[in-house]
PDB file of C-alpha atoms in Angstrom:
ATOM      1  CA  UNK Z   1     126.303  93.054  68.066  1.00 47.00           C
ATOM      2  CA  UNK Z   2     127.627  91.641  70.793  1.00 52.00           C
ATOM      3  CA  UNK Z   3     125.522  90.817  73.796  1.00 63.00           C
ATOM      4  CA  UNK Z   4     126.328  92.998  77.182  1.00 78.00           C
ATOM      5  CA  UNK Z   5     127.903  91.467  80.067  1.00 94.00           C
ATOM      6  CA  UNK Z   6     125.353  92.784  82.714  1.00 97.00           C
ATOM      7  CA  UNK Z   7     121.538  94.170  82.211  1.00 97.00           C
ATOM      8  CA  UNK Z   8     120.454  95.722  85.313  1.00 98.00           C
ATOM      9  CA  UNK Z   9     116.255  94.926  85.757  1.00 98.00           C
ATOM     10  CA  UNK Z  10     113.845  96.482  87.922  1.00 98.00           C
ATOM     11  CA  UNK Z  11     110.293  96.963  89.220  1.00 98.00           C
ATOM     12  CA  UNK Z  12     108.343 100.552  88.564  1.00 97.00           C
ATOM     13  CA  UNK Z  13     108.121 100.788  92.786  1.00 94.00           C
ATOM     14  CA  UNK Z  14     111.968 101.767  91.744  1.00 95.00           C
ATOM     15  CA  UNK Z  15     110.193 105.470  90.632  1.00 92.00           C
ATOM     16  CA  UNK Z  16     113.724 106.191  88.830  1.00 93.00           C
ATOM     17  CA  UNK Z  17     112.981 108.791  85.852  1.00 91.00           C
ATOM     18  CA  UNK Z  18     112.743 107.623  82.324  1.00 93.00           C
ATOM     19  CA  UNK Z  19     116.084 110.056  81.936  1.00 94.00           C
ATOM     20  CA  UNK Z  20     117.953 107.995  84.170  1.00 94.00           C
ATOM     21  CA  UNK Z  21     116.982 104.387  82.860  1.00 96.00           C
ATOM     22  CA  UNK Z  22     117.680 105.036  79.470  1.00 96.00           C
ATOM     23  CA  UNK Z  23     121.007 106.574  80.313  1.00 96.00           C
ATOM     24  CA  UNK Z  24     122.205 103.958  82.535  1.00 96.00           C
ATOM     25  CA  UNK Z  25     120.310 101.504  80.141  1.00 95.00           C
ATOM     26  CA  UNK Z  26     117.989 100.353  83.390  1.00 98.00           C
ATOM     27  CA  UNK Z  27     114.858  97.863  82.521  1.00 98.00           C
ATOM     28  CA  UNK Z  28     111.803  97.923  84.008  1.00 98.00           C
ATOM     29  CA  UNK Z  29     109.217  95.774  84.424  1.00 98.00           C
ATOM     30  CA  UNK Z  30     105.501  97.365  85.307  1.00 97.00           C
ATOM     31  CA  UNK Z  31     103.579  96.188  88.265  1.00 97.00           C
ATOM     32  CA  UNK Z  32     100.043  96.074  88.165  1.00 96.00           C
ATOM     33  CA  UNK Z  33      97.300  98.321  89.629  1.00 94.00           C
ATOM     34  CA  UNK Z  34      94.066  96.904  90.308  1.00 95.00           C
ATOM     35  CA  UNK Z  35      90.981  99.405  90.758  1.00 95.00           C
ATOM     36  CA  UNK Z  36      87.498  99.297  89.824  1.00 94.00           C
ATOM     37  CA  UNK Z  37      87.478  95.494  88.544  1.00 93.00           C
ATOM     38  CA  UNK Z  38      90.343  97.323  85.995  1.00 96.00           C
ATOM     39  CA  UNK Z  39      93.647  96.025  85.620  1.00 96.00           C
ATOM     40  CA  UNK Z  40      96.470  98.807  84.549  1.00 97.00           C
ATOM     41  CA  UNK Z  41     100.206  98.811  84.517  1.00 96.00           C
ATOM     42  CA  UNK Z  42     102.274 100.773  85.866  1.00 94.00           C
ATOM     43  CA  UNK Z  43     103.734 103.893  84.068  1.00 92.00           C
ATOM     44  CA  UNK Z  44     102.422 102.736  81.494  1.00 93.00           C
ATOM     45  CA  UNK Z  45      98.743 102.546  81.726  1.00 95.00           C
ATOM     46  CA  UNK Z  46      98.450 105.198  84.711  1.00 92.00           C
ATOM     47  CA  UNK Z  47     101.220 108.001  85.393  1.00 90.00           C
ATOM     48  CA  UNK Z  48     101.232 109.308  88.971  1.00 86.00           C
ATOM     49  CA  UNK Z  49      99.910 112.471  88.647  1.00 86.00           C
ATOM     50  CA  UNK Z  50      96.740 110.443  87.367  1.00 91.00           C
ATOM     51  CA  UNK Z  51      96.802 108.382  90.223  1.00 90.00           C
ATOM     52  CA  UNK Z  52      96.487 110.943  92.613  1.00 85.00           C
ATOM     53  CA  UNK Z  53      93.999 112.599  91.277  1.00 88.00           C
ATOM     54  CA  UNK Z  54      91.556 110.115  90.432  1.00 91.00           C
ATOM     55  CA  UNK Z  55      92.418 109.031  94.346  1.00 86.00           C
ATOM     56  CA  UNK Z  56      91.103 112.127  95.811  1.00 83.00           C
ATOM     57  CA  UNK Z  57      88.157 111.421  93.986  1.00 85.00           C
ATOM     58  CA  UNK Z  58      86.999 107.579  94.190  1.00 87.00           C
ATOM     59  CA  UNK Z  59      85.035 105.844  96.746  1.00 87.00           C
ATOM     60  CA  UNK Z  60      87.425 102.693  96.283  1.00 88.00           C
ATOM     61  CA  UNK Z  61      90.915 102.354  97.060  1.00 85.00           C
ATOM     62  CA  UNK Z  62      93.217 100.299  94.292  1.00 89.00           C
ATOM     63  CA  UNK Z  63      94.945  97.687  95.029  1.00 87.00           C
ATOM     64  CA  UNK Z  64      98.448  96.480  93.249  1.00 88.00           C
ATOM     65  CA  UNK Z  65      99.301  92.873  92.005  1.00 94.00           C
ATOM     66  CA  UNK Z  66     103.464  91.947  91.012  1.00 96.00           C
ATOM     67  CA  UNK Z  67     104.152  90.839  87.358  1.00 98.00           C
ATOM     68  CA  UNK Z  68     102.897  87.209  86.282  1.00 98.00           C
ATOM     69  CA  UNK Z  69     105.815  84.493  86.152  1.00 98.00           C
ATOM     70  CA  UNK Z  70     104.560  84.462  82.445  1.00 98.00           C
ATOM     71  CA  UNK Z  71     105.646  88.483  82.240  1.00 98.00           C
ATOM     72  CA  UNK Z  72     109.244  87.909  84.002  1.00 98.00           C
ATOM     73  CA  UNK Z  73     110.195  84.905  81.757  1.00 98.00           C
ATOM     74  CA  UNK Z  74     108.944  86.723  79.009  1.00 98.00           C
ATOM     75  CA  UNK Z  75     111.529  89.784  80.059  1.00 98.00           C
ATOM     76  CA  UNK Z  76     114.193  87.638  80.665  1.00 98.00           C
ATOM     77  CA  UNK Z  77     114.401  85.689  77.410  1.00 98.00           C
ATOM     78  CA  UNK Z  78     114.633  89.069  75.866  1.00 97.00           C
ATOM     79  CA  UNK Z  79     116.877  90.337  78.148  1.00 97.00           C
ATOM     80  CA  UNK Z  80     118.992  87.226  77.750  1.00 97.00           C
ATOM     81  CA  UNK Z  81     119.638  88.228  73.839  1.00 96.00           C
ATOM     82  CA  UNK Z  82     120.980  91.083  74.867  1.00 94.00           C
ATOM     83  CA  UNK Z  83     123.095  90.547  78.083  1.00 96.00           C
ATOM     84  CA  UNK Z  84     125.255  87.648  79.267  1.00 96.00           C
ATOM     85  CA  UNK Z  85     123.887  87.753  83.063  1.00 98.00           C
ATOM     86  CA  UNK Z  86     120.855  89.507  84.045  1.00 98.00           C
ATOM     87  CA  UNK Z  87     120.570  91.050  87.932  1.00 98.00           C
ATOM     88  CA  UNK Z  88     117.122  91.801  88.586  1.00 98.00           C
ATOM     89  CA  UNK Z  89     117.127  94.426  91.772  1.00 98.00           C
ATOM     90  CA  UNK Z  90     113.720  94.295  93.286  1.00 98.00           C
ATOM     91  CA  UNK Z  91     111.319  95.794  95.518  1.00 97.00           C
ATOM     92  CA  UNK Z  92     111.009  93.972  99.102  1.00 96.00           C
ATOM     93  CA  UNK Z  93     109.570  90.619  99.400  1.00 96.00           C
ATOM     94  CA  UNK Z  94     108.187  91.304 102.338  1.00 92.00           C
ATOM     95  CA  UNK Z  95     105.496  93.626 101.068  1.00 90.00           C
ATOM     96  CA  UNK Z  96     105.191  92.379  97.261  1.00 92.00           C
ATOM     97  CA  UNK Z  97     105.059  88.957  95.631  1.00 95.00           C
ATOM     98  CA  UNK Z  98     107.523  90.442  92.673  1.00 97.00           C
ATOM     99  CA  UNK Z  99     110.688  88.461  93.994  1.00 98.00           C
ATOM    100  CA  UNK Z 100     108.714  85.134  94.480  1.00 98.00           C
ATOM    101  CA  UNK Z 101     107.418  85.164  91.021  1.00 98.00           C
ATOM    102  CA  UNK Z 102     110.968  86.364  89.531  1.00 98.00           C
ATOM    103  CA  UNK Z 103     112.449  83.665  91.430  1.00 98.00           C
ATOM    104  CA  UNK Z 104     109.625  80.882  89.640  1.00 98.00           C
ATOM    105  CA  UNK Z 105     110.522  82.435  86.225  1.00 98.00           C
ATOM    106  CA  UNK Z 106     114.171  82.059  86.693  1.00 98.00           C
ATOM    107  CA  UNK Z 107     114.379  78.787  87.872  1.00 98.00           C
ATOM    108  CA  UNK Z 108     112.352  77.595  84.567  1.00 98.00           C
ATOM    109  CA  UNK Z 109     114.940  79.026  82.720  1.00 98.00           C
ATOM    110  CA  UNK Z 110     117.948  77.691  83.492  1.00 98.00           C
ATOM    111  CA  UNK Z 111     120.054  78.427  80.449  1.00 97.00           C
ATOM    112  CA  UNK Z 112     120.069  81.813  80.962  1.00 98.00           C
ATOM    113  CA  UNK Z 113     122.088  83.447  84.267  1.00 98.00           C
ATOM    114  CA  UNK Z 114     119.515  85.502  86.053  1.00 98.00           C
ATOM    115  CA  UNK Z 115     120.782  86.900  89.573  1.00 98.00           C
ATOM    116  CA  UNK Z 116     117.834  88.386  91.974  1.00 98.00           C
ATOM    117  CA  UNK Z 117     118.282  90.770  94.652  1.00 98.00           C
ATOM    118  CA  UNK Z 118     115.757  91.292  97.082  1.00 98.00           C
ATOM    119  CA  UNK Z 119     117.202  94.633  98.071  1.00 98.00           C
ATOM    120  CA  UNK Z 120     114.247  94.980 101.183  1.00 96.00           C
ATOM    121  CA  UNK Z 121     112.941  98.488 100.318  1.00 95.00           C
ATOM    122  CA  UNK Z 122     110.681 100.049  97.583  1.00 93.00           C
ATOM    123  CA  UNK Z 123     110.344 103.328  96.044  1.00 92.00           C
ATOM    124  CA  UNK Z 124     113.749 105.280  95.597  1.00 91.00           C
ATOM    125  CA  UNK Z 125     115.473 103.389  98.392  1.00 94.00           C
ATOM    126  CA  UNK Z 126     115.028 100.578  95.651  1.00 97.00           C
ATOM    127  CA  UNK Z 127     115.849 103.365  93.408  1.00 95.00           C
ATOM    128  CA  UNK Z 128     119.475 104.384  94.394  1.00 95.00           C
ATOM    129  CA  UNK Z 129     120.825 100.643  95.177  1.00 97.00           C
ATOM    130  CA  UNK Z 130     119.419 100.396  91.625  1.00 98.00           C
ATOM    131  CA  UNK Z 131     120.749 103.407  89.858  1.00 96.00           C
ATOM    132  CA  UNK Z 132     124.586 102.250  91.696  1.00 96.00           C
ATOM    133  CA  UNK Z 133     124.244  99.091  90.603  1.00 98.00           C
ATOM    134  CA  UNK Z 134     123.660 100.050  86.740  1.00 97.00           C
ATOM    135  CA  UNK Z 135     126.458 102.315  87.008  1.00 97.00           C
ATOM    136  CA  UNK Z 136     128.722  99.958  88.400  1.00 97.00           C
ATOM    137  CA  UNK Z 137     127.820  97.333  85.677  1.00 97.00           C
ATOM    138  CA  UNK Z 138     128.553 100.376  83.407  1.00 95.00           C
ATOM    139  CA  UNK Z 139     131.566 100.882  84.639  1.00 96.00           C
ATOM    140  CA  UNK Z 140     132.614  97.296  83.942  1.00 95.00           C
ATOM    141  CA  UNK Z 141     132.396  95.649  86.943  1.00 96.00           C
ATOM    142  CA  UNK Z 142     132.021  92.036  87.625  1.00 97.00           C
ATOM    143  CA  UNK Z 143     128.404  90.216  88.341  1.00 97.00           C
ATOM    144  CA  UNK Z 144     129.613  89.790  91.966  1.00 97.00           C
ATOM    145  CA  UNK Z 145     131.032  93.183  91.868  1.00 98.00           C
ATOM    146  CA  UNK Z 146     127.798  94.465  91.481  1.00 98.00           C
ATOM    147  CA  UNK Z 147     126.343  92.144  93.294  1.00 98.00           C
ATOM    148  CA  UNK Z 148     128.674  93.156  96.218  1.00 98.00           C
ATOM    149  CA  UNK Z 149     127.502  96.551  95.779  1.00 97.00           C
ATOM    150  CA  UNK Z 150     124.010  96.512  95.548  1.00 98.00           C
ATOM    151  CA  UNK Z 151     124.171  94.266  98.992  1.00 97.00           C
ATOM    152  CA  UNK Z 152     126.618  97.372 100.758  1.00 96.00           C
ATOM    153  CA  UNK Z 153     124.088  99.898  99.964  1.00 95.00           C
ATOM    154  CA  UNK Z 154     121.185  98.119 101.392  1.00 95.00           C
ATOM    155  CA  UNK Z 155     122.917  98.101 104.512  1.00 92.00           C
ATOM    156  CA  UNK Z 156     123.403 102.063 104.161  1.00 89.00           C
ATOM    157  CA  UNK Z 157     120.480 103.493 102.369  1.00 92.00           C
ATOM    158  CA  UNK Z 158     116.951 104.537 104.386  1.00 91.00           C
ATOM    159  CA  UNK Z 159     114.141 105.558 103.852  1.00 91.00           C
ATOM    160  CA  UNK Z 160     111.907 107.833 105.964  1.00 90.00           C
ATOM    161  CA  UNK Z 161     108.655 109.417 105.464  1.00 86.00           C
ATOM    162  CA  UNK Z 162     105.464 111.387 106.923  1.00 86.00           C
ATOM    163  CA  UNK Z 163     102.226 110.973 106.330  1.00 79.00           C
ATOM    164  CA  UNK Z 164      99.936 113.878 106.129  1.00 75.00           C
ATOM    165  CA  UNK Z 165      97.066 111.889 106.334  1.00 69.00           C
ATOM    166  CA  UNK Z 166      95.968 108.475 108.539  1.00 63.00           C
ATOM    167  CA  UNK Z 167      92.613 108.247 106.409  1.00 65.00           C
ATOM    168  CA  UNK Z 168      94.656 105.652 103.967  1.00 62.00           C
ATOM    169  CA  UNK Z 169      96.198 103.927 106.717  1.00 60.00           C
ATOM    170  CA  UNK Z 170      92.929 103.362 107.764  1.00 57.00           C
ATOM    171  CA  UNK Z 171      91.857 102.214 104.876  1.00 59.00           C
ATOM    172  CA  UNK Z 172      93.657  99.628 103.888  1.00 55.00           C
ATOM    173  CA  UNK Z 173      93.855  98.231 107.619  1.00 53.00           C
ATOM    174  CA  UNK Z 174      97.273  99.480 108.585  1.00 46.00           C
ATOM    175  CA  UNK Z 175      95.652 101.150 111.640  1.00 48.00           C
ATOM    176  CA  UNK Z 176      92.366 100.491 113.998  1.00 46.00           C
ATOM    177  CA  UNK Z 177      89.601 102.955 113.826  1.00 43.00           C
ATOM    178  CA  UNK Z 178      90.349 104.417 117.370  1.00 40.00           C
ATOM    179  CA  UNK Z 179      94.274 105.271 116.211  1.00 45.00           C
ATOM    180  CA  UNK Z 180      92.519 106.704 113.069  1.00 39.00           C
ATOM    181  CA  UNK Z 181      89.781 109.036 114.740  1.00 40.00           C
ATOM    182  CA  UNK Z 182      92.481 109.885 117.731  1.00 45.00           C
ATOM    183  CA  UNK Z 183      94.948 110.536 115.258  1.00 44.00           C
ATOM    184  CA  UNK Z 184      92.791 112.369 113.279  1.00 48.00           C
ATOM    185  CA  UNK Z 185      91.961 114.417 116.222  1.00 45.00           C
ATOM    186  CA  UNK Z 186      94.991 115.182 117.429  1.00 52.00           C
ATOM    187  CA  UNK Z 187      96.346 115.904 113.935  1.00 67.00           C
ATOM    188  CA  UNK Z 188      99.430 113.546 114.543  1.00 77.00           C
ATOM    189  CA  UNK Z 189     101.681 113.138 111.640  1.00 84.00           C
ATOM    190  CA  UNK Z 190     103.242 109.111 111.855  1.00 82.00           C
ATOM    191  CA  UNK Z 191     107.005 109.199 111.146  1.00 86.00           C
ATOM    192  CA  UNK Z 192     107.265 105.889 109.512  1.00 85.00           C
ATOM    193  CA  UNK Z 193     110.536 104.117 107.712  1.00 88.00           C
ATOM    194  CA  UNK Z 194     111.357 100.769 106.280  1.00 89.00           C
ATOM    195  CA  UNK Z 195     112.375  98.141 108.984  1.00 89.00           C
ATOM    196  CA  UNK Z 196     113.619  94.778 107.944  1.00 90.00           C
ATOM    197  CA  UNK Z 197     111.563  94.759 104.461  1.00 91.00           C
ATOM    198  CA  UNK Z 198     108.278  96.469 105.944  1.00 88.00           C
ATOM    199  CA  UNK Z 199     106.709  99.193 106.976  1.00 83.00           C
ATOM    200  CA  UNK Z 200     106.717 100.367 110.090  1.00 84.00           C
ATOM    201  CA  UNK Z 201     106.342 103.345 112.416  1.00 82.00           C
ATOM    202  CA  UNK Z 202     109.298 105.329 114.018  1.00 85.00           C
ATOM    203  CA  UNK Z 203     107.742 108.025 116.166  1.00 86.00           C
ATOM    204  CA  UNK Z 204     105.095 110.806 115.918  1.00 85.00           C
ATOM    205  CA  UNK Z 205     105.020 114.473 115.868  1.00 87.00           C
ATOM    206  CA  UNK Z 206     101.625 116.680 116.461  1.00 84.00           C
ATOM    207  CA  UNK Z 207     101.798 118.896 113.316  1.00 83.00           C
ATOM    208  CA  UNK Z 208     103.200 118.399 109.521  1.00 83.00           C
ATOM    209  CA  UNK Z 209     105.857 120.771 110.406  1.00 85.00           C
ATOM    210  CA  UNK Z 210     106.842 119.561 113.401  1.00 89.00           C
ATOM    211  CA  UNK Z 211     106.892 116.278 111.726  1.00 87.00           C
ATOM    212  CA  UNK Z 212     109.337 117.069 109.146  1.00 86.00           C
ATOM    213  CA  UNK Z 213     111.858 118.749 111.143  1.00 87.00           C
ATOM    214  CA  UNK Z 214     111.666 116.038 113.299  1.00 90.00           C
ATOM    215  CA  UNK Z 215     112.380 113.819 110.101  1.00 88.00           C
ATOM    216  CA  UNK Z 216     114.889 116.334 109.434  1.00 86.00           C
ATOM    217  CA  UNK Z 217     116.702 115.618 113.143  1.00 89.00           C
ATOM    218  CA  UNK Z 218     116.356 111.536 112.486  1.00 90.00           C
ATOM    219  CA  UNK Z 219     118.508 111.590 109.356  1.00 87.00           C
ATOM    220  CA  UNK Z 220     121.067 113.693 111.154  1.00 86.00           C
ATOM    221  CA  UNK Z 221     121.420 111.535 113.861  1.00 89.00           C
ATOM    222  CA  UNK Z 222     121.475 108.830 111.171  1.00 86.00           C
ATOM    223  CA  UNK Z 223     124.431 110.120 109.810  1.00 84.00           C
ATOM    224  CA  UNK Z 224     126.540 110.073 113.202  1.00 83.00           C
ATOM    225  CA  UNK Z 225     128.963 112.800 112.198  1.00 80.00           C
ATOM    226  CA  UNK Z 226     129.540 111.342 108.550  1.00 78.00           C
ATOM    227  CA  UNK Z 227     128.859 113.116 104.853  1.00 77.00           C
ATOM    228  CA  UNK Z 228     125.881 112.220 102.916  1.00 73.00           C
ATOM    229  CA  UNK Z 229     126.669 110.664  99.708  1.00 74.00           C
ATOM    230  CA  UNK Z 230     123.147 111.237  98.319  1.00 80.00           C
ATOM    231  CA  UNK Z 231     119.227 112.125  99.370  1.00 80.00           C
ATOM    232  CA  UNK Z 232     116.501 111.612  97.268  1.00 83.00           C
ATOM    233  CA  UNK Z 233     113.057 113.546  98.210  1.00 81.00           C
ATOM    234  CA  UNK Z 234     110.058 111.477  97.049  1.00 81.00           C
ATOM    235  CA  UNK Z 235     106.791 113.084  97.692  1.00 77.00           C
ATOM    236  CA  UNK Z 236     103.170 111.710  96.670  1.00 78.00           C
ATOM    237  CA  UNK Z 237     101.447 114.825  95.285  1.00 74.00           C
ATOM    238  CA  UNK Z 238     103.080 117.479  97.025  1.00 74.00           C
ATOM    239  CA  UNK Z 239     105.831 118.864  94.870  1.00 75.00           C
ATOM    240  CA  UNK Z 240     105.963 122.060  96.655  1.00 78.00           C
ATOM    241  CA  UNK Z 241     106.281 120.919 100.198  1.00 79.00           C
ATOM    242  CA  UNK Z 242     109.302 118.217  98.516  1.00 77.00           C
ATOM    243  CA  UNK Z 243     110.750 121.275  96.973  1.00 79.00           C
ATOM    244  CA  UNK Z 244     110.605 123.061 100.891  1.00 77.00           C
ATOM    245  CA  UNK Z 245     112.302 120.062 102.135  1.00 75.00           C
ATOM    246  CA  UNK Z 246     114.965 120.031  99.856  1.00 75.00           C
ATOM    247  CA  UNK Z 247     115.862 122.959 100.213  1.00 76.00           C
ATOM    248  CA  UNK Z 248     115.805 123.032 103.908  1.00 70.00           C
ATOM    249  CA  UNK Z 249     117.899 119.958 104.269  1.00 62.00           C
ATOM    250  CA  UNK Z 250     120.431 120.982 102.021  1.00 60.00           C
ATOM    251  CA  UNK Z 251     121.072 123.911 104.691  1.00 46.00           C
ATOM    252  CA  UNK Z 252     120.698 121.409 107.266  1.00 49.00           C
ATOM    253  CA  UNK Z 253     122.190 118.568 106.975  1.00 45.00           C
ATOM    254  CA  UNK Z 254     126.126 118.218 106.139  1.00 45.00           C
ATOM    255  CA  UNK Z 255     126.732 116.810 102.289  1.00 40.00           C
ATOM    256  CA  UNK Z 256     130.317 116.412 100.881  1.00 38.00           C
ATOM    257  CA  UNK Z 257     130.518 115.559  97.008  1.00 36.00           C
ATOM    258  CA  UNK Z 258     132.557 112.586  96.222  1.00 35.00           C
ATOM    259  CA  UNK Z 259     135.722 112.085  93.883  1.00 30.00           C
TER     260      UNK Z 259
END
């Protein structure tokens, strides 16, 4: 069989359904989740819904760890049997070591053409510059084609949230202990969004509804008069309230389908 000219790889921050990878032929490679002294991977050991519910329940928080170098070579000599170049789209290195160690394993293997993106997002942000870029290589576009692409999307693809809670925040030392018990208080809902590979806040609203129509109004203005090519709603254990969303900004917020 011959070998295919472009294998699109990933990270599971990327969230993108099983459906999707196998029918745009996307790889993925697991990170890791730390909790309890006990190391799992990614999809693989632990499915969200598990998560989440052991989460409500534990008295530690987990922690995550990227692949080993040892894991991305491994991928990419099999990858290389199969594909003539191999773009791996990844999730910022500005809030995972995943790029840094894909960058080590490439550079020990220099017979084989490895491309890395550090596309400066996570979760389906990473997801759709992802998705486009498989389709693209699909399609039978060139490496810097793709390459090309994947680089134009990051410039046009955000990615806003709320949080319902600050207790996590807290946590894991995002925020002080006075913004937490304020917050708390005050039931303010943080509007936050990726900024330049990170994390950051936006604004604030004082209720979860007032929060997401205000989330709502952002992406609006975002748009500046121009059609949506495509929204993604991610949620972390609250299908219904996604679901609400969705629905809501498809009403609200302008969306013309593409040729």
């Amino acid at each position: 069989m011959p070998a295919k000219k472009i294998i699109i790889l990933t990270d599971s921050s990327a969230h993108i359904p099983v459906d999707l990878q196998t029918e745009l032929f996307i790889e993925v490679i697991p990170l890791w989740l730390i909790w309890d002294g006990k190391s799992m991977q990614d999809g693989i050991d632990i499915q969200p819904d598990a998560f989440y519910q052991r989460l409500k329940g534990s008295k530690t928080l987990p922690t995550s760890s990227q692949p080993s170098i040892q894991e991305f070579k491994n991928i990419f000599q099999k990858l290389g049997e199969k594909a003539e170049t191999i773009i791996a789209v990844l999730v910022s290195s500005k809030i995972s070591g995943t790029i840094a160690n894909a960058r080590t394993a490439s550079a020990e293997l220099p017979e084989l053409d490895i491309k890395i993106i550090d596309t400066l997002t996570c979760a389906m942000g990473l997801g759709l510059i992802v998705t486009e870029s498989a389709r693209a290589a699909a399609d039978g576009k060139s490496v810097d084609e793709v390459i090309s692409l994947a680089g134009q999307m990051m410039q046009s693809v955000y990615t806003l949230f709320v949080v319902d809670t600050l207790d996590y925040l807290f946590k894991g030392g995002r925020i002080s202990g006075g913004k937490h018990l304020l917050g708390s208080a005050l039931n303010i809902k943080p509007i936050l969004h990726f900024n330049d590979g990170q994390i950051k806040p936006l604004t604030q609203a004082r209720s979860k509804k007032k929060a997401l129509a205000q989330l709502l109004n952002i992406v609006e203005e975002r748009l500046g008069g121009n059609h949506m090519l495509e929204a993604v709603v991610m949620d972390v254990d609250a299908g219904t309230e996604a679901g609400q969303l969705a629905d809501i900004g498809h009403v609200a917020l302008p969306h013309q389908p593409q040729p």
